[in-house]
XYZ file of N, CA, C and O in Angstrom:
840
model
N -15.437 188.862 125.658
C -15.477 189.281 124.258
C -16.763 190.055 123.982
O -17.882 189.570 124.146
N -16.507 191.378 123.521
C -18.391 192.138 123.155
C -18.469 191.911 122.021
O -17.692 192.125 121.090
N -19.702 191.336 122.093
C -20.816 191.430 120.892
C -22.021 192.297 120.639
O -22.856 192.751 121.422
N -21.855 192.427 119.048
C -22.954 193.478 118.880
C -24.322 193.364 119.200
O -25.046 192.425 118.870
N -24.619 194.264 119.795
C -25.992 193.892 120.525
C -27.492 194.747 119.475
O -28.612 195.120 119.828
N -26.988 194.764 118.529
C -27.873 196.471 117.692
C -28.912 195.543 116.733
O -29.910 196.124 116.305
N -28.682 193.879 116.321
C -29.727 193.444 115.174
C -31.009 193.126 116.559
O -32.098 193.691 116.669
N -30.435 192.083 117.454
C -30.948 191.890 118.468
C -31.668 193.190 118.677
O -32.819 193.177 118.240
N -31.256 194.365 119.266
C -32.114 195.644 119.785
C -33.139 195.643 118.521
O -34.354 195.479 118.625
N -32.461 195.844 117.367
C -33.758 196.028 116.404
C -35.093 195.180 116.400
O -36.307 195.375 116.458
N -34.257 194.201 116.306
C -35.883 192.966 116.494
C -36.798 193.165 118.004
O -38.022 193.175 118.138
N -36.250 193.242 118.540
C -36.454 193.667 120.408
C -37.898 194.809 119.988
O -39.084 194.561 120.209
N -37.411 195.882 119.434
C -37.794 197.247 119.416
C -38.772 196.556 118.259
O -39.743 196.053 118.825
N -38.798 196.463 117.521
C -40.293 196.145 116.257
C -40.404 195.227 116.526
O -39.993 194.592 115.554
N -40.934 194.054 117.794
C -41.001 193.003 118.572
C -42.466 194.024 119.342
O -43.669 194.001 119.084
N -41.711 194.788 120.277
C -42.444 195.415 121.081
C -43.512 196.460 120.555
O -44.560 196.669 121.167
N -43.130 197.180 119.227
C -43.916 197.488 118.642
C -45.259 196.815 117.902
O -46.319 197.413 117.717
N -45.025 195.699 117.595
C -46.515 194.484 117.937
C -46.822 194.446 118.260
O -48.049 194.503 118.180
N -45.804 194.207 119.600
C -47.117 194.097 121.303
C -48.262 194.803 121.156
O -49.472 194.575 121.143
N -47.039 196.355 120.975
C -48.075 197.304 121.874
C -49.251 197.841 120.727
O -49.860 198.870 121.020
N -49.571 197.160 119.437
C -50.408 197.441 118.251
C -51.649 196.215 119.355
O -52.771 196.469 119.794
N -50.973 195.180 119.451
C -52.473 194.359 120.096
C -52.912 194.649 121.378
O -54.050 194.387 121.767
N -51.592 195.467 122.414
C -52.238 195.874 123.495
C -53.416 196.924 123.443
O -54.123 197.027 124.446
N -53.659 197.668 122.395
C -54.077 198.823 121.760
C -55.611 198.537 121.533
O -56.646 198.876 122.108
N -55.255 197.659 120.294
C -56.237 196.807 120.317
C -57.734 196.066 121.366
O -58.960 196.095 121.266
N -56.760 195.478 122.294
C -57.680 194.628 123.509
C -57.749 195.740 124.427
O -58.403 195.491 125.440
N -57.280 196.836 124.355
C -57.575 197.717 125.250
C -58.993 198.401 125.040
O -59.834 198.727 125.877
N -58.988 198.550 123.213
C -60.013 199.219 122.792
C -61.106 198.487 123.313
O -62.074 199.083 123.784
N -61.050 197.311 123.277
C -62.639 196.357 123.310
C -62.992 196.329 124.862
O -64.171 196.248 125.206
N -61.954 196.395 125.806
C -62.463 196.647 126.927
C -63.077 198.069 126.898
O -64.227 198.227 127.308
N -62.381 199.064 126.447
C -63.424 200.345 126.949
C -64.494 200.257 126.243
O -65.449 200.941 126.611
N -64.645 199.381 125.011
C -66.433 199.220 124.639
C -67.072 198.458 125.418
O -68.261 198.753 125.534
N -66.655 197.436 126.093
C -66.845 196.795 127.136
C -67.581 197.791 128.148
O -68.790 197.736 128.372
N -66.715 198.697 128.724
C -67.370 200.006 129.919
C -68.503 200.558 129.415
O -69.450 200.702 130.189
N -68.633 200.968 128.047
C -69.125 201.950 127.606
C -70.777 201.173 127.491
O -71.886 201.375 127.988
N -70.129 200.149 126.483
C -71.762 199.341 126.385
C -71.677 197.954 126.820
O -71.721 197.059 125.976
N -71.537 197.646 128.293
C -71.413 196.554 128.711
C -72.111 194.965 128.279
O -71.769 193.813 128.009
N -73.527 195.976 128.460
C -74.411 194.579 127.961
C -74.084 193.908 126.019
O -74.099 192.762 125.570
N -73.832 195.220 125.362
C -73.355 194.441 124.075
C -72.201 193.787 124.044
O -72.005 192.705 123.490
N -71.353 194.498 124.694
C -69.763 193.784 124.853
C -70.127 192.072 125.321
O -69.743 191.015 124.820
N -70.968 192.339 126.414
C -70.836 190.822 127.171
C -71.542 189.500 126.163
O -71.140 188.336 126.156
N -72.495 189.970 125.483
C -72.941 189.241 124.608
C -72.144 188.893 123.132
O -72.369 187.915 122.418
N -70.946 190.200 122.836
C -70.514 190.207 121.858
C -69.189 188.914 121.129
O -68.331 188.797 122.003
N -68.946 188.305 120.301
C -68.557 187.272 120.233
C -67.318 187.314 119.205
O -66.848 186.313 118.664
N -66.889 188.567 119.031
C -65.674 189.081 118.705
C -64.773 189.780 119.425
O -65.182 189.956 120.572
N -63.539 190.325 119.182
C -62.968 191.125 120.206
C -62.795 192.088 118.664
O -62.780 191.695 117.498
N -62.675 193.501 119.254
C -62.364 194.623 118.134
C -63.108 194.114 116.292
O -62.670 194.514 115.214
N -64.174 193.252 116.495
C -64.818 193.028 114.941
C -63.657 191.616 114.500
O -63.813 191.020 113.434
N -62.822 191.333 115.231
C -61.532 190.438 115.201
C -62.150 188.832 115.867
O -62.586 188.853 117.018
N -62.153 187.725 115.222
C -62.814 186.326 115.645
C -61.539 186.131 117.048
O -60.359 186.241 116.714
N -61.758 185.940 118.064
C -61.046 186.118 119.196
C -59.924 185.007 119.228
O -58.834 185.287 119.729
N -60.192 183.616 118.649
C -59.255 182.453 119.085
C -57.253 182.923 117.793
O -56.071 182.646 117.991
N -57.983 183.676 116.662
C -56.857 183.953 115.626
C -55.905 185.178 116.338
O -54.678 185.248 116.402
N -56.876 186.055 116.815
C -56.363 186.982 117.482
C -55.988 186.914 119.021
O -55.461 187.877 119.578
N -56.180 186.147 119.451
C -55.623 185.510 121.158
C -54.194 184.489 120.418
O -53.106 185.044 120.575
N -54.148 183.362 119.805
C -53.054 182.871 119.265
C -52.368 183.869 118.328
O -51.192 183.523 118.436
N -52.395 184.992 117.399
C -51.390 185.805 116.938
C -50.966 186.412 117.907
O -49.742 186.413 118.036
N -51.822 187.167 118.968
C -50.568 188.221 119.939
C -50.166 187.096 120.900
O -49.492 187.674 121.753
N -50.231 185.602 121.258
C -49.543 185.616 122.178
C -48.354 184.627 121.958
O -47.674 184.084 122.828
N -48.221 184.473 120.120
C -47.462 184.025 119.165
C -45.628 185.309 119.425
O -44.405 185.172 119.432
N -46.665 186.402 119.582
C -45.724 187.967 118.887
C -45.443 188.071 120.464
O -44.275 188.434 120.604
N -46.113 187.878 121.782
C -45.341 188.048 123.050
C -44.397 187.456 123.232
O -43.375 188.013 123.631
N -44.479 185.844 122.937
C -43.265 185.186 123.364
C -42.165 185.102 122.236
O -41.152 184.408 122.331
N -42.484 185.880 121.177
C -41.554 185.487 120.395
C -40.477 187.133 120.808
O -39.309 187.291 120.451
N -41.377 188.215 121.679
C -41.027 189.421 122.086
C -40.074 188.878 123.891
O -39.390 189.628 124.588
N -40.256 188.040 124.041
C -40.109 187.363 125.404
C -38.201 186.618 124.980
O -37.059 186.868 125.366
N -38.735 185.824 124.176
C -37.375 185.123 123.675
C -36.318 186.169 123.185
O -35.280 186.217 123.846
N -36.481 187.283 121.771
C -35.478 187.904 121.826
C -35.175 188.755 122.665
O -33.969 188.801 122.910
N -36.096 189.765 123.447
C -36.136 190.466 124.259
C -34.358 189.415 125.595
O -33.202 189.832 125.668
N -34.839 188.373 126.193
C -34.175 187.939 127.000
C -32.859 187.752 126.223
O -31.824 188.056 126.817
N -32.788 187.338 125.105
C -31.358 186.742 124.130
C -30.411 188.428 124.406
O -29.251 188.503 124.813
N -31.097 189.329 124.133
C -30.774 190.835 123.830
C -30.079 191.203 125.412
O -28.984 191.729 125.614
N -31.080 190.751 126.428
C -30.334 190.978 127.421
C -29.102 190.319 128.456
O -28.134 190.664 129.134
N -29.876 189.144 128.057
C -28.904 188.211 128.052
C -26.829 188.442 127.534
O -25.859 187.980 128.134
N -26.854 189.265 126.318
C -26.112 189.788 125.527
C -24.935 190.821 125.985
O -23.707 190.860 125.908
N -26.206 191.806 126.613
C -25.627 193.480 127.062
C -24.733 193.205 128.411
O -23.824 193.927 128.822
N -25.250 191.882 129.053
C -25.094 191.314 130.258
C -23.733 190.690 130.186
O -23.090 190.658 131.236
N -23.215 190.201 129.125
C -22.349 189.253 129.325
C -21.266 190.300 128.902
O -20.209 190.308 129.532
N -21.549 191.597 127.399
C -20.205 192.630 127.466
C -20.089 193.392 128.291
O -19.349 194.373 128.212
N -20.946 193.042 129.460
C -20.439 194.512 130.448
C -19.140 193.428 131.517
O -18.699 194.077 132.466
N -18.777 192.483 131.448
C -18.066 192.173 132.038
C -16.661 192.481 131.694
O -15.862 192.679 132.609
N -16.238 192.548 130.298
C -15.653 193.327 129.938
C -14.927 194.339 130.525
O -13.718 194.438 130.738
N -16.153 195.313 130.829
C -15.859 196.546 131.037
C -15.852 196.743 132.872
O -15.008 197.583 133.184
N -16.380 196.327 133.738
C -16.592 195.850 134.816
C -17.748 195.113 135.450
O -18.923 195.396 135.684
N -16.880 193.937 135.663
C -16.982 192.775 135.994
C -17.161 192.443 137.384
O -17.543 191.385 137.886
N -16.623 194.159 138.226
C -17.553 193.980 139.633
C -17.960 194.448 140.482
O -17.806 194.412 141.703
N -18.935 195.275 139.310
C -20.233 195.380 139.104
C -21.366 195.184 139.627
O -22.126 195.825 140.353
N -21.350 193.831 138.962
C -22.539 192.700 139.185
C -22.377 192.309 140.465
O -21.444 192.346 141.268
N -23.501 191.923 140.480
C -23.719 190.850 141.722
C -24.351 190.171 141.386
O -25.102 189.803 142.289
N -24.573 189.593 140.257
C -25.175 188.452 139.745
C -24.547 187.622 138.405
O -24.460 188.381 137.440
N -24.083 186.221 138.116
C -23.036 185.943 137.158
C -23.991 186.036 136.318
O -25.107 186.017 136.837
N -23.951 186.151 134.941
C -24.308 186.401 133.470
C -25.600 185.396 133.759
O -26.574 185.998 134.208
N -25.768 184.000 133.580
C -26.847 183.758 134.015
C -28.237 183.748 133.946
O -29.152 183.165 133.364
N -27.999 184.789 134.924
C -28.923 185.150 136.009
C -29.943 185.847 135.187
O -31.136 185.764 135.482
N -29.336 186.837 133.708
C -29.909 187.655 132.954
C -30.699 186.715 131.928
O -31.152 187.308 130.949
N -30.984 185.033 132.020
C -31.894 184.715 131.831
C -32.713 183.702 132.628
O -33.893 183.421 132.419
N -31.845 183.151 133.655
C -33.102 182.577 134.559
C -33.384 183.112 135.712
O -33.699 182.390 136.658
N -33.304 184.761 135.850
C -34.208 185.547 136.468
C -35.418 185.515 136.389
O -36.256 185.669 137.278
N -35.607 185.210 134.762
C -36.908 185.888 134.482
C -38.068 184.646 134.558
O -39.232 184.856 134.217
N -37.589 183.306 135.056
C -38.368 182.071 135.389
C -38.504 181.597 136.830
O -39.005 180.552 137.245
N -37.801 182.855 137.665
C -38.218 182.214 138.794
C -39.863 183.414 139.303
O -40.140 184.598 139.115
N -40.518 182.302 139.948
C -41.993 183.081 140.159
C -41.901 184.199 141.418
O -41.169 183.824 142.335
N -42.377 185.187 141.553
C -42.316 186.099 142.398
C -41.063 186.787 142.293
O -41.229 187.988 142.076
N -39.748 186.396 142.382
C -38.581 187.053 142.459
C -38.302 187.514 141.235
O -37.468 188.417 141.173
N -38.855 187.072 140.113
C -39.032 188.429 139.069
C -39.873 189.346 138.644
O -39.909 189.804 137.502
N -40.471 189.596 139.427
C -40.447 190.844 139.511
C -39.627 191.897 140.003
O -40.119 193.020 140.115
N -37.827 191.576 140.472
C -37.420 192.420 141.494
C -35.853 192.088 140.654
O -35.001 192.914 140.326
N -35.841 190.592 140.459
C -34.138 190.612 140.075
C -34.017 191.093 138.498
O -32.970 191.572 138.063
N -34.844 190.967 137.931
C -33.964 191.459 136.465
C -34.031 192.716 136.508
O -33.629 193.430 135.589
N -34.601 193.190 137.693
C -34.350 195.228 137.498
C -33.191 195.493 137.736
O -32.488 196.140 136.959
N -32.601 194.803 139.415
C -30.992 194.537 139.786
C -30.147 194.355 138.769
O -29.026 194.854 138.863
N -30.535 193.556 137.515
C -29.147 193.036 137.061
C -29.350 194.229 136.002
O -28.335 194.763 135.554
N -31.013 194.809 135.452
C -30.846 196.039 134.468
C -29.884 197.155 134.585
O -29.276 197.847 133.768
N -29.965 197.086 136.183
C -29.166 198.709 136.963
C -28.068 198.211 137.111
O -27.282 199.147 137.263
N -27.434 197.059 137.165
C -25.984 196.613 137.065
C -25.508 196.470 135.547
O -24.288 196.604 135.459
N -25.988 196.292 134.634
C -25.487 196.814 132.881
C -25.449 198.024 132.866
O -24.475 198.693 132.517
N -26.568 198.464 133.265
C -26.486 199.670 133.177
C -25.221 200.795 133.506
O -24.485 201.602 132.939
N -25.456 200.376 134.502
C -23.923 201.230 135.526
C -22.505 200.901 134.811
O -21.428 201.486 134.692
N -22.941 199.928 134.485
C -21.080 199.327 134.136
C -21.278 199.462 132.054
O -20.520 199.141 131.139
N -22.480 200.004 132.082
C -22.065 200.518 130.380
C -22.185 201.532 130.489
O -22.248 201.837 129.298
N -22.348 203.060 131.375
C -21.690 204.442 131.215
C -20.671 204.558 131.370
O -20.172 203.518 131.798
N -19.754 205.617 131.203
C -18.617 206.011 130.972
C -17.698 205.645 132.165
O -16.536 205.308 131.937
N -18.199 205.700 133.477
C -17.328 205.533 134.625
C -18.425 204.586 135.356
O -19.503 204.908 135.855
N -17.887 203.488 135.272
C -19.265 202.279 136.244
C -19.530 202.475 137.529
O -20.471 202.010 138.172
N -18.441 203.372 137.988
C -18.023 202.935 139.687
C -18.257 204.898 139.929
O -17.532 205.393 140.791
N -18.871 205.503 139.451
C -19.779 206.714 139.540
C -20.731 206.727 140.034
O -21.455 205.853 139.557
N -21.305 207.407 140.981
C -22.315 207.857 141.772
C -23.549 207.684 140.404
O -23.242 207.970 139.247
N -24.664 207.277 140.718
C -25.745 207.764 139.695
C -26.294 209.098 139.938
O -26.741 209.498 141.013
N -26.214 209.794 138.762
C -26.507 211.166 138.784
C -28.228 211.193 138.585
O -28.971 210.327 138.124
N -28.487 212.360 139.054
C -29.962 212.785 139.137
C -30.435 212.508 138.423
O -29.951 212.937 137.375
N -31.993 211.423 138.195
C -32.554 210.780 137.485
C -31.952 210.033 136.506
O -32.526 209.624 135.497
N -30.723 209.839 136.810
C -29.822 208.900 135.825
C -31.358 207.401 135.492
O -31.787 207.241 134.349
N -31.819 206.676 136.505
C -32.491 205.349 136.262
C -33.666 205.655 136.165
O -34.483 204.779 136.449
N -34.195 207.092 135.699
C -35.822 207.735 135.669
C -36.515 206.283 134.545
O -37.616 205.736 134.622
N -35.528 206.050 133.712
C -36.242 205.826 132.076
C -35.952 204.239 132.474
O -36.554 203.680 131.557
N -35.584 203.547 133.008
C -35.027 202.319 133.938
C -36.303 202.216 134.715
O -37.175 201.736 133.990
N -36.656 202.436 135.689
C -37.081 202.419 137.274
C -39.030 202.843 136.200
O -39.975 202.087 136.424
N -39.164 203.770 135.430
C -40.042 203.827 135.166
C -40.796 202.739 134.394
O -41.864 202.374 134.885
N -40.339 202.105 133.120
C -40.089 200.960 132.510
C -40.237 199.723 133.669
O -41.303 199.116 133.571
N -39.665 199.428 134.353
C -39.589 198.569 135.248
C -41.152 198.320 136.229
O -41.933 197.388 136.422
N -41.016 199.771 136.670
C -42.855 200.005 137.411
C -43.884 199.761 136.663
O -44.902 199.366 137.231
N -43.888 199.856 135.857
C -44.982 200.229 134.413
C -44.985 198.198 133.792
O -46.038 197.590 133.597
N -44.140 197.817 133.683
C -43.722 196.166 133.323
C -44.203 195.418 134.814
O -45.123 194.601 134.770
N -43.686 195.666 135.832
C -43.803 194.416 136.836
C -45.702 195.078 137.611
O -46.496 194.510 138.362
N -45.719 195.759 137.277
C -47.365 196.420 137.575
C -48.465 195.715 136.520
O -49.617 195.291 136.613
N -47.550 195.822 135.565
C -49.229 195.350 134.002
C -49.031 193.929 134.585
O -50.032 193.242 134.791
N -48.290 193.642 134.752
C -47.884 191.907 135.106
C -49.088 191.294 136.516
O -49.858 190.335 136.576
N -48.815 192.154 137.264
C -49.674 192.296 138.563
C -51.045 192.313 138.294
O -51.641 191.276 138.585
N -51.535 193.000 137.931
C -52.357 194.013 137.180
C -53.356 192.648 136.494
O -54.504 192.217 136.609
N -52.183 192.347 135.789
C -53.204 191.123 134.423
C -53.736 189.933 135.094
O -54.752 189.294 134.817
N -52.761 189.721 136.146
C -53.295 188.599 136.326
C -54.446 188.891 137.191
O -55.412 188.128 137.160
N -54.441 189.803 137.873
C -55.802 189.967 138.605
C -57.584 189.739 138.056
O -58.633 189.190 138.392
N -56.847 190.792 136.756
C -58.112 190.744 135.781
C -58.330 189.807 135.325
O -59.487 189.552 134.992
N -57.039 188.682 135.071
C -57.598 187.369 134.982
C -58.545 186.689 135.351
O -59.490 186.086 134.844
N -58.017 186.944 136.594
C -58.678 185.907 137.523
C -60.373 186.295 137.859
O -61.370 185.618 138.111
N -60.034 188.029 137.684
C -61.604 188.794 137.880
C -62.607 188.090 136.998
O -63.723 187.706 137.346
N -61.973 187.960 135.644
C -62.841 187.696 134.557
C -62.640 186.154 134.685
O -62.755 185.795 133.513
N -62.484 185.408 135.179
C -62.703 183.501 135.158
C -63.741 183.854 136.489
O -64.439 182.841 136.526
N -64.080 184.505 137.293
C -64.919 184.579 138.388
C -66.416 185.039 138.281
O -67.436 184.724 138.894
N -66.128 185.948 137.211
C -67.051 186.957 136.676
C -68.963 186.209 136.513
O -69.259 185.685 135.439
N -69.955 186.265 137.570
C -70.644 185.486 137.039
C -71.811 186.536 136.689
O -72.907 186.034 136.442
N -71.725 187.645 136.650
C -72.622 188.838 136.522
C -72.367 190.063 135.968
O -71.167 190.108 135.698
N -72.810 190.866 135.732
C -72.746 192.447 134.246
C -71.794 192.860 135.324
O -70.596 192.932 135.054
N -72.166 193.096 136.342
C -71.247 194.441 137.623
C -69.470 193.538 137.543
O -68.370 194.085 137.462
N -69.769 192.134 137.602
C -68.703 192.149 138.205
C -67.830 191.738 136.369
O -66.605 191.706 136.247
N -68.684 191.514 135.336
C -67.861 191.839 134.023
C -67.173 192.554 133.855
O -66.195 192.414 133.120
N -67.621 194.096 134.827
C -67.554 195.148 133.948
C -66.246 195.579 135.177
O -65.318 196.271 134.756
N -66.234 195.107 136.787
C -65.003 195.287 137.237
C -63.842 194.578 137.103
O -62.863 194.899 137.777
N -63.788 193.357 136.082
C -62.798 192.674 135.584
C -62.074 193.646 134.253
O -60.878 193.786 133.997
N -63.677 194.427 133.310
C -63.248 194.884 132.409
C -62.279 196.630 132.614
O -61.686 197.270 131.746
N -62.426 196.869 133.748
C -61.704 197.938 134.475
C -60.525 197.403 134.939
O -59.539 198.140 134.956
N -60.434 196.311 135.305
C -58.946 196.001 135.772
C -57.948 195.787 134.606
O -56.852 196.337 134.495
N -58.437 195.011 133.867
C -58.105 194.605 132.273
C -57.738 195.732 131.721
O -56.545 196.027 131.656
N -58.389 196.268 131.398
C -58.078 197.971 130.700
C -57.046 198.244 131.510
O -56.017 198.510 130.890
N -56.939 198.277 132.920
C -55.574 199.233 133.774
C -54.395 198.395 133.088
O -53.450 198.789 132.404
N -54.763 197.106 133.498
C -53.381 196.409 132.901
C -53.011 196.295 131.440
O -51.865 195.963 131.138
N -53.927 196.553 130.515
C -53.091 196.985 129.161
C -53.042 198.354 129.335
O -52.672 198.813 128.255
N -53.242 199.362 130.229
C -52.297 200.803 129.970
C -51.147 200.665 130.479
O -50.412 201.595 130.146
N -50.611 199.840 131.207
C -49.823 199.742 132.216
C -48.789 199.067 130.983
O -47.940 199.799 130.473
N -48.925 197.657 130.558
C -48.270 196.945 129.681
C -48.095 198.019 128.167
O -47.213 197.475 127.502
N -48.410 198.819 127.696
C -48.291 199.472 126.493
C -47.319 200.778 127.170
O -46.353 201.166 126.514
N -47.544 201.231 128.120
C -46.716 202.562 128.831
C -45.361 201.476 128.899
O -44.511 201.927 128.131
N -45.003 200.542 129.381
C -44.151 199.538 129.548
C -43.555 199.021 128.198
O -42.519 198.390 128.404
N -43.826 199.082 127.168
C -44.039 198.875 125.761
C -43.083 199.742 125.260
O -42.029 199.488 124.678
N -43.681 200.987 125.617
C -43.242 202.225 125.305
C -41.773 202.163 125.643
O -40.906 202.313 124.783
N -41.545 201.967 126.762
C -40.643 202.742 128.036
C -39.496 201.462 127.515
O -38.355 201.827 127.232
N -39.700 200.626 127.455
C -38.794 199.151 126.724
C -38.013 199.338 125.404
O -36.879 198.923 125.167
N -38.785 200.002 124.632
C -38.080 200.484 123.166
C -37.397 201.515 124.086
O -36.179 201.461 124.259
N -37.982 202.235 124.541
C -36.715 203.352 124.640
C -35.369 203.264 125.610
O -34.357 203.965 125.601
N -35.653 202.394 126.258
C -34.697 201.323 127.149
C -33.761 200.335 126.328
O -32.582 200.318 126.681
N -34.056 199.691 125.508
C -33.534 198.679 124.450
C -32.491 199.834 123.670
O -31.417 199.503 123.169
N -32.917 200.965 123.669
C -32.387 201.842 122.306
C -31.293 202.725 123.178
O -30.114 202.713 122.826
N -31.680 203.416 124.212
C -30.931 204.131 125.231
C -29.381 202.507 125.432
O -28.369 202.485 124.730
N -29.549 201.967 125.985
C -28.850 201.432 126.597
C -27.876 200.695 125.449
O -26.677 200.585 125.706
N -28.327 200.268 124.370
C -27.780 199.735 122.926
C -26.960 201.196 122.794
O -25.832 201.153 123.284
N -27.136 201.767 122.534
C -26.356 202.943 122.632
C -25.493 203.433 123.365
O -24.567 203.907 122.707
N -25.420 203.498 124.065
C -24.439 202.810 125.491
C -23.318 202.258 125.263
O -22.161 202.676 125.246
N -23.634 201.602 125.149
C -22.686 200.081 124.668
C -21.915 200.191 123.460
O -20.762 199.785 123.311
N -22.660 200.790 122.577
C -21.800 200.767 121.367
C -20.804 201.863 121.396
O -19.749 201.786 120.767
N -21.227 203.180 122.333
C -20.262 204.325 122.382
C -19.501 204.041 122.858
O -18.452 204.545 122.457
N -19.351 202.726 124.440
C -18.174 202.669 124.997
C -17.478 201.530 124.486
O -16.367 201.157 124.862
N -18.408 200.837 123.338
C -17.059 200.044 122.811
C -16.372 200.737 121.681
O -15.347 200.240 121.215
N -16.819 201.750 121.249
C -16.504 202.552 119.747
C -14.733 203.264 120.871
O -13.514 203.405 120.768
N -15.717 203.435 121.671
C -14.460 204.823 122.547
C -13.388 203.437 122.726
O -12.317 203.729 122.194
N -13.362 202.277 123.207
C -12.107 201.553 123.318
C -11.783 201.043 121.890
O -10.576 200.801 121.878
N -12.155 200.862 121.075
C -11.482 200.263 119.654
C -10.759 201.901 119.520
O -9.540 201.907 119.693
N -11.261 202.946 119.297
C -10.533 204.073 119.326
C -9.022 204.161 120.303
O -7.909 204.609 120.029
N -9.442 203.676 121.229
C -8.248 204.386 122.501
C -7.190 203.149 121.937
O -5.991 203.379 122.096
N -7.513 202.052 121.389
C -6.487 200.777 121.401
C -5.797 200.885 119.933
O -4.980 200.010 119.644
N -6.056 201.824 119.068
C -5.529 202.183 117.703
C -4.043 202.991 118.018
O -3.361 203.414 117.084
């Protein structure tokens, strides 16, 4: 049975648009960080922002970007069976406890992205045409990289016992919020591309069944 997947996309899409206002944000304070290290390191705000309100609001707005984000896909996942059903190589599922197993997601929810995907254009069982998964595959690099990425700087900055090595945590940090906001980006337009999708090829069968 398909369901509309378009309130879900909306919340998804001004979900991610939060994110990427605080990725913006913590990005800024790292490059003051580069710029004037020694004030940054002493400094006891992030962006003029008291850090504990602003560490609990964005990571309030991630997981609440985490939960619909997965419900949404979760969703697109279950009407493409519908349409073909084999497709997949993964049962419905999978499109949410992919995203809890450690290491292997980074790799399976791209599989099951490019399997909605395929089976919500017009002909599922079609060759993918030239750069058909550019806006897919890019999104995907840009997401499982900031992911990589963050935790490094994590870990840079819990290690950090000196200015040099502040300031190479605060370089890694910075890569991984460009990485997570390009990913930000590339997600709305993924959420919106593919919602679209879906609704044309269910519009085209309520049409063909009149």
């Amino acid at each position: 049975m398909l369901r509309n997947p378009h309130g879900l996309a909306y919340a998804v899409m001004a979900l991610l648009g939060v994110d990427i206002a605080f990725d913006l944000l913590f990005a800024g304070d790292e490059v003051w960080t580069l710029t004037d290290p020694e004030a940054a390191y002493e400094a006891t705000t992030i962006a003029g922002l008291d850090p504990a309100p602003a560490a609990f609001a964005s990571s309030a707005a991630y997981l609440a970007t985490a939960v619909v984000f997965v419900i949404w896909f979760h969703r697109v996942r279950k009407n493409t069976d519908v349409w073909a059903l084999d497709v997949h190589s993964r049962a419905p599922g999978w499109a949410i406890g992919a995203w809890f197993i450690p290491v292997a997601n980074l790799w399976i929810p791209r599989q099951i992205a490019v399997d909605v995907w395929r089976a919500s254009r017009p002909d599922p069982y079609a060759a993918d045409g030239a750069r058909e998964l550019t806006l897919l595959n890019s999104w995907w690099t840009c997401f499982a990289g900031g992911l990589v990425v963050d935790r490094l700087a994590a870990t840079l900055y819990k290690e950090a016992e000196t200015l040099d090595s502040w300031t190479t945590a605060a370089t890694w940090s910075l890569a991984g919020y460009l990485l997570t906001i390009a990913a930000g980006v590339l997600a709305i337009l993924f959420v919106r591309r593919l919602t679209s999708m879906q609704h044309t090829k269910a519009t085209g069968m309520l049409s063909a069944a009149k």
